[in-house]
Amino acid sequence: RHAPTLVVACRVYEQLVPEHPAGLQAAEVAACGWVPLPRLLKEDCAQPLSWSALVGPAGQQWDGWPSVDLHPLLDLEVAPGASSVAIHLRNFSVHSFKLWGLTLGIVN
């Protein structure tokens, strides 16, 4: 007998009309922003993650994983009630956002 298989389908859409997200829920999505589609289409866009350089020694376990730099990150929106995220984002450069892990696997 085979174990059930999880199939995840993901889509990346090109936004043609400028629109801000409405109704973010901190329990689901603490923050989101836009990245130009060509940034994700470059052949060599995935590079090894250097998370410890951003967050310190606690991030070493994630170093080396494939990641895509999400610079330039545009129109960052933070969900109401995600105050700890907002405080963290003030100290976190918009140049530091990465697409990696399960999310990168889904988009890829």
Backbone as JSON, one array per atom type, in Angstrom:
{
  "sequence": "RHAPTLVVACRVYEQLVPEHPAGLQAAEVAACGWVPLPRLLKEDCAQPLSWSALVGPAGQQWDGWPSVDLHPLLDLEVAPGASSVAIHLRNFSVHSFKLWGLTLGIVN",
  "N": [[0.85, -1.19, 0.0], [0.53, 2.22, -0.78], [1.56, 5.37, 0.56], [-0.53, 8.27, 0.99], [-0.34, 10.91, -1.43], [0.67, 14.24, -1.45], [-0.37, 16.83, -3.42], [0.5, 19.89, -4.65], [-0.57, 22.75, -6.22], [0.58, 25.64, -7.68], [0.41, 29.03, -8.66], [1.89, 31.73, -10.37], [1.26, 35.03, -10.94], [1.2, 37.68, -13.28], [0.87, 40.98, -12.45], [-1.2, 43.29, -13.85], [-2.67, 45.58, -13.42], [-2.2, 48.08, -11.07], [-2.69, 47.27, -7.69], [-3.5, 47.17, -4.28], [-3.14, 44.74, -1.67], [-5.99, 43.6, 0.14], [-7.41, 43.25, 3.33], [-5.54, 41.6, 4.81], [-4.73, 38.94, 7.01], [-3.27, 38.51, 10.07], [-2.83, 35.97, 11.14], [-2.64, 34.36, 8.95], [-1.16, 35.6, 6.78], [1.42, 37.54, 7.49], [2.81, 39.62, 6.32], [3.22, 41.06, 3.06], [4.39, 41.62, -0.3], [5.29, 43.01, -3.52], [7.14, 41.68, -6.26], [8.98, 42.29, -9.16], [8.1, 40.32, -11.99], [10.13, 39.48, -13.92], [12.33, 39.16, -12.22], [12.0, 36.68, -11.06], [12.23, 35.03, -13.2], [14.78, 34.83, -14.17], [17.49, 32.81, -15.24], [19.54, 32.1, -13.44], [18.54, 32.79, -10.93], [18.24, 31.61, -8.41], [20.15, 31.27, -5.53], [22.6, 30.2, -3.06], [21.33, 30.29, 0.22], [22.12, 32.6, 2.77], [21.41, 32.8, 5.59], [22.33, 33.14, 8.19], [23.93, 35.38, 8.0], [22.1, 37.37, 8.02], [20.48, 37.07, 10.3], [22.09, 36.19, 12.35], [23.99, 33.73, 14.32], [22.0, 31.82, 14.95], [20.71, 31.3, 12.59], [22.25, 29.58, 11.08], [21.63, 26.91, 10.49], [20.05, 27.03, 8.28], [21.58, 27.99, 6.25], [22.86, 27.78, 2.93], [20.69, 26.6, 1.65], [18.71, 26.66, -1.36], [17.74, 29.86, -2.61], [15.89, 32.81, -3.54], [16.62, 36.11, -4.08], [14.54, 38.7, -3.18], [14.68, 41.32, -4.13], [14.02, 44.07, -6.14], [11.75, 44.62, -3.5], [8.49, 45.58, -3.54], [5.99, 47.89, -2.39], [5.4, 46.97, 0.36], [3.18, 45.42, 2.54], [1.78, 45.19, 5.75], [-0.01, 43.07, 7.89], [-2.88, 44.07, 9.82], [-2.6, 44.01, 13.32], [-0.34, 42.51, 13.35], [1.83, 43.35, 14.93], [4.33, 42.61, 16.05], [5.62, 41.69, 13.84], [5.7, 44.01, 12.32], [7.41, 45.61, 13.86], [9.73, 44.07, 13.67], [10.15, 44.24, 10.92], [10.81, 46.9, 10.57], [13.43, 46.94, 11.35], [14.55, 45.31, 9.52], [15.94, 45.07, 6.48], [14.44, 45.89, 3.33], [15.84, 44.78, 1.37], [16.49, 42.31, 2.22], [14.63, 40.29, 2.0], [13.77, 36.97, 1.16], [12.93, 34.33, -1.06], [12.39, 31.09, -0.33], [12.87, 27.64, 0.73], [9.95, 25.71, 1.41], [8.1, 27.39, 0.13], [9.56, 28.38, -2.09], [9.93, 25.94, -3.38], [7.3, 25.34, -4.09], [6.63, 27.44, -5.83], [8.53, 27.09, -7.76]],
  "CA": [[0.0, 0.0, 0.0], [1.28, 3.47, -0.89], [1.11, 6.5, 1.36], [-1.16, 9.33, 0.19], [0.56, 11.9, -1.99], [0.19, 15.61, -1.42], [-0.1, 17.55, -4.65], [0.27, 21.32, -4.46], [-0.49, 23.51, -7.47], [0.79, 27.05, -7.39], [0.46, 29.89, -9.83], [2.47, 33.07, -10.22], [0.55, 35.87, -11.88], [1.72, 39.01, -13.56], [-0.14, 41.98, -12.13], [-1.26, 44.3, -14.92], [-3.27, 46.79, -12.87], [-1.74, 48.26, -9.68], [-3.72, 47.02, -6.69], [-2.96, 46.8, -2.98], [-3.9, 43.66, -1.04], [-6.98, 44.05, 1.12], [-7.85, 42.26, 4.32], [-4.55, 40.63, 5.29], [-4.98, 38.42, 8.35], [-1.97, 38.21, 10.66], [-2.7, 34.53, 11.37], [-2.39, 33.71, 7.67], [-0.08, 36.28, 6.06], [1.81, 38.69, 8.31], [3.25, 40.71, 5.44], [3.42, 40.67, 1.67], [4.82, 42.69, -1.19], [5.38, 42.63, -4.93], [8.46, 41.58, -6.88], [8.8, 42.22, -10.62], [8.14, 38.96, -12.51], [11.42, 39.11, -14.51], [13.26, 38.76, -11.17], [11.8, 35.25, -10.82], [12.42, 34.29, -14.44], [16.2, 34.73, -14.52], [17.99, 31.43, -15.19], [20.38, 31.88, -12.26], [18.0, 33.6, -9.83], [18.4, 30.9, -7.14], [21.51, 31.28, -4.98], [22.6, 29.64, -1.7], [20.87, 31.17, 1.29], [23.07, 32.92, 3.84], [20.49, 33.33, 6.59], [23.07, 33.55, 9.38], [24.44, 36.73, 7.77], [20.99, 38.3, 8.27], [19.89, 36.94, 11.64], [23.07, 35.75, 13.33], [24.32, 32.3, 14.38], [20.81, 30.96, 15.01], [20.28, 31.01, 11.23], [23.23, 28.74, 10.37], [21.05, 25.65, 10.02], [19.37, 27.25, 7.0], [22.57, 28.41, 5.25], [23.11, 26.87, 1.82], [19.47, 26.23, 0.94], [18.45, 27.54, -2.51], [16.87, 31.0, -2.31], [15.83, 33.87, -4.54], [16.59, 37.43, -3.48], [13.34, 39.4, -3.63], [14.95, 42.75, -4.29], [13.35, 45.04, -5.27], [10.45, 44.31, -2.92], [7.69, 46.8, -3.7], [4.7, 48.03, -1.72], [5.27, 46.06, 1.49], [1.97, 45.58, 3.36], [1.81, 44.41, 6.98], [-1.37, 42.82, 8.36], [-3.25, 44.67, 11.11], [-2.43, 43.06, 14.42], [0.96, 41.84, 13.25], [2.73, 44.38, 15.43], [5.69, 42.1, 16.22], [6.19, 41.64, 12.49], [5.98, 45.39, 11.91], [8.62, 46.03, 14.57], [10.85, 43.35, 13.07], [10.37, 44.73, 9.56], [11.48, 48.19, 10.62], [14.85, 46.67, 11.51], [14.92, 44.33, 8.52], [16.0, 45.75, 5.19], [13.65, 45.31, 2.24], [16.79, 44.05, 0.52], [16.78, 41.05, 2.87], [13.58, 39.3, 1.82], [14.17, 35.84, 0.34], [11.98, 33.27, -1.37], [13.18, 29.87, -0.13], [12.18, 26.56, 1.42], [8.72, 25.14, 0.83], [7.5, 28.37, -0.78], [10.32, 28.34, -3.34], [9.62, 24.67, -4.01], [5.95, 25.42, -4.67], [6.67, 28.38, -6.96], [9.43, 26.54, -8.77]],
  "C": [[0.89, 1.24, 0.0], [0.68, 4.54, 0.01], [0.44, 7.53, 0.46], [-0.12, 10.35, -0.27], [-0.09, 13.27, -1.92], [0.6, 16.28, -2.72], [-0.47, 19.01, -4.42], [0.43, 22.0, -5.81], [-0.39, 24.98, -7.12], [0.87, 27.83, -8.69], [1.12, 31.2, -9.46], [1.83, 33.9, -11.32], [1.27, 37.19, -12.08], [0.59, 40.0, -13.3], [-0.1, 43.08, -13.18], [-1.81, 45.63, -14.43], [-2.8, 46.93, -11.43], [-2.89, 48.11, -8.68], [-3.06, 46.6, -5.39], [-3.79, 45.67, -2.38], [-4.85, 44.21, 0.02], [-7.28, 42.91, 2.08], [-6.81, 41.22, 4.7], [-4.89, 40.21, 6.71], [-3.65, 37.96, 8.92], [-1.76, 36.71, 10.9], [-2.36, 33.77, 10.09], [-1.17, 34.29, 6.95], [0.26, 37.53, 6.86], [2.19, 39.88, 7.46], [3.38, 40.17, 4.02], [3.85, 41.88, 0.86], [4.91, 42.14, -2.61], [6.84, 42.61, -5.37], [8.23, 41.52, -8.38], [9.0, 40.79, -11.13], [9.49, 38.6, -13.15], [12.46, 38.67, -13.47], [13.19, 37.26, -10.91], [12.08, 34.4, -12.05], [13.87, 34.14, -14.86], [16.68, 33.29, -14.32], [18.76, 31.15, -13.9], [19.87, 32.64, -11.03], [18.16, 32.92, -8.46], [19.88, 30.84, -6.75], [21.46, 30.66, -3.59], [22.19, 30.7, -0.67], [21.98, 31.38, 2.32], [22.29, 33.58, 4.98], [21.24, 33.82, 7.83], [23.67, 34.95, 9.23], [23.37, 37.77, 8.08], [20.51, 38.27, 9.71], [20.86, 36.49, 12.71], [23.23, 34.24, 13.36], [23.12, 31.36, 14.43], [20.32, 30.56, 13.62], [21.18, 30.06, 10.46], [22.63, 27.46, 9.82], [20.38, 25.79, 8.65], [20.34, 27.68, 5.9], [22.76, 27.34, 4.18], [21.88, 26.44, 1.06], [19.3, 27.15, -0.27], [17.5, 28.66, -2.11], [16.93, 32.0, -3.45], [15.72, 35.19, -3.79], [15.4, 38.19, -4.05], [13.53, 40.91, -3.67], [14.75, 43.09, -5.77], [12.0, 44.54, -4.81], [9.64, 45.6, -2.9], [6.42, 46.74, -2.86], [4.48, 47.03, -0.59], [4.04, 46.41, 2.31], [2.1, 44.67, 4.57], [0.38, 44.28, 7.49], [-1.65, 43.55, 9.66], [-3.11, 43.61, 12.2], [-1.12, 42.31, 14.38], [2.04, 42.79, 13.74], [4.15, 43.87, 15.61], [6.38, 42.0, 14.87], [6.57, 43.04, 12.05], [7.24, 45.92, 12.59], [9.85, 45.37, 13.96], [11.18, 43.9, 11.69], [11.05, 46.09, 9.54], [13.0, 48.02, 10.71], [15.4, 45.75, 10.43], [14.85, 44.99, 7.16], [15.09, 45.09, 4.16], [14.54, 44.58, 1.24], [17.04, 42.65, 1.06], [15.72, 39.98, 2.66], [14.01, 38.24, 0.81], [12.98, 34.92, 0.1], [12.78, 31.98, -1.26], [12.3, 28.81, 0.52], [10.97, 26.05, 0.67], [8.1, 26.1, -0.18], [8.22, 28.4, -2.11], [10.02, 27.05, -4.09], [8.27, 24.68, -4.7], [5.96, 26.29, -5.91], [7.49, 27.81, -8.11], [8.71, 25.49, -9.58]]
}
